[in-house]
CSV table of C-alpha atoms in Angstrom, one decimal:
chain,number,residue,atom,x,y,z
X,1,MET,CA,0.0,0.0,-0.1
X,2,ASN,CA,1.1,3.5,-0.8
X,3,VAL,CA,0.5,5.1,2.6
X,4,ASN,CA,0.7,8.7,1.4
X,5,THR,CA,-1.9,8.4,-1.5
X,6,GLY,CA,-3.9,5.4,-0.4
X,7,GLU,CA,-3.2,3.2,-3.4
X,8,LEU,CA,-3.6,-0.4,-2.7
X,9,PHE,CA,-1.9,-3.1,-4.8
X,10,ARG,CA,-2.2,-6.9,-4.5
X,11,MET,CA,1.4,-8.0,-5.0
X,12,SER,CA,2.9,-11.4,-5.8
X,13,PRO,CA,6.5,-12.0,-4.5
X,14,GLU,CA,7.8,-11.6,-8.1
X,15,MET,CA,6.0,-8.3,-8.7
X,16,GLU,CA,7.5,-7.0,-5.5
X,17,LYS,CA,11.0,-8.1,-6.4
X,18,GLU,CA,10.5,-6.4,-9.9
X,19,LEU,CA,9.4,-3.1,-8.3
X,20,ALA,CA,12.2,-3.1,-5.8
X,21,ARG,CA,14.6,-3.7,-8.8
X,22,ARG,CA,13.1,-0.7,-10.7
X,23,PHE,CA,13.3,1.5,-7.7
X,24,SER,CA,16.7,0.3,-6.4
X,25,GLU,CA,18.4,3.8,-6.9
X,26,ARG,CA,15.7,5.3,-5.0
X,27,ASP,CA,15.4,2.5,-2.4
X,28,GLU,CA,14.7,4.6,0.6
X,29,ARG,CA,11.9,6.5,-1.0
X,30,PHE,CA,10.5,3.3,-2.2
X,31,LYS,CA,10.3,1.8,1.3
X,32,GLU,CA,8.8,4.9,2.7
X,33,MET,CA,6.0,5.2,0.3
X,34,PHE,CA,5.1,1.4,-0.2
X,35,LYS,CA,4.5,-0.5,3.1
X,36,PRO,CA,3.2,-4.0,3.2
X,37,VAL,CA,-0.2,-4.0,5.1
X,38,PRO,CA,-0.3,-6.1,8.2
X,39,VAL,CA,-2.3,-9.4,8.3
X,40,GLU,CA,-4.8,-8.1,10.9
X,41,PHE,CA,-6.3,-5.8,8.1
X,42,SER,CA,-6.7,-8.5,5.4
X,43,GLU,CA,-10.4,-8.5,5.7
X,44,GLU,CA,-10.6,-4.8,5.2
X,45,VAL,CA,-8.0,-4.9,2.3
X,46,GLU,CA,-10.2,-7.8,0.6
X,47,GLN,CA,-13.2,-5.6,0.9
X,48,GLU,CA,-11.3,-2.5,-0.5
X,49,LEU,CA,-9.9,-4.3,-3.5
X,50,ASN,CA,-13.2,-6.1,-4.2
X,51,GLY,CA,-11.5,-8.9,-6.4
X,52,GLN,CA,-9.3,-6.4,-8.4
X,53,ASP,CA,-5.4,-6.1,-8.2
X,54,ARG,CA,-5.5,-2.5,-7.4
X,55,GLY,CA,-7.7,-0.1,-5.4
X,56,LEU,CA,-7.8,3.3,-3.9
X,57,VAL,CA,-8.5,3.7,-0.2
X,58,ASP,CA,-10.4,6.8,0.9
X,59,MET,CA,-7.9,8.4,3.4
X,60,THR,CA,-10.6,10.6,5.0
X,61,LYS,CA,-12.3,7.5,6.4
X,62,GLY,CA,-11.7,6.6,10.1
X,63,THR,CA,-11.2,2.7,9.4
X,64,PRO,CA,-8.4,0.8,11.2
X,65,LEU,CA,-6.6,0.5,7.7
X,66,VAL,CA,-6.5,4.3,7.2
X,67,LYS,CA,-5.4,4.9,10.7
X,68,TRP,CA,-2.7,2.4,10.3
X,69,ALA,CA,-1.5,4.1,6.9
X,70,LYS,CA,-1.5,7.6,8.4
X,71,SER,CA,0.7,6.3,11.2
X,72,GLN,CA,3.0,4.9,8.7
X,73,GLN,CA,3.3,8.1,6.6
X,74,SER,CA,6.9,9.4,6.2
X,75,HIS,CA,6.4,13.1,5.9
X,76,LYS,CA,6.8,15.2,9.1
X,77,GLY,CA,5.9,18.8,10.0
X,78,PRO,CA,8.5,21.6,9.4
X,79,ASN,CA,11.9,21.3,11.1
X,80,ARG,CA,13.6,23.9,13.3
X,81,LYS,CA,15.1,25.9,10.4
X,82,GLN,CA,11.9,25.9,8.5
X,83,ARG,CA,9.9,27.0,11.5
X,84,ARG,CA,12.4,29.6,12.4
X,85,GLN,CA,12.2,31.0,8.7
X,86,MET,CA,8.4,30.9,8.6
X,87,ALA,CA,8.4,32.9,11.8
X,88,LYS,CA,10.7,35.4,10.5
X,89,GLU,CA,8.8,36.0,7.3
X,90,SER,CA,5.5,36.3,9.4
X,91,ARG,CA,7.2,38.8,11.6
X,92,ARG,CA,8.4,40.8,8.6
X,93,LYS,CA,4.9,40.8,7.0
X,94,ASN,CA,3.2,41.8,10.1
X,95,ARG,CA,5.3,45.0,10.9
X,96,GLY,CA,3.0,47.1,8.8
């Protein structure tokens, strides 16, 4: 599953190896974006896929699968430098 977009894929081991080979130069990015779904969500995954090999999960739902995917997302909030720069820019704009 792509935890950032909600794309859900049914992957065979061969397909997983092929994708890993294609993205080997960007291996870390690939690992951050695509996570194997834990077994406890298998019923929900089958329901979302509905017999297809690909599906899209609505990331605005409050289902356990969506909550898990959101917890696995790689993007984080702004770091110290970015916060400092935003505050500086905001102060500059608000001087009037």
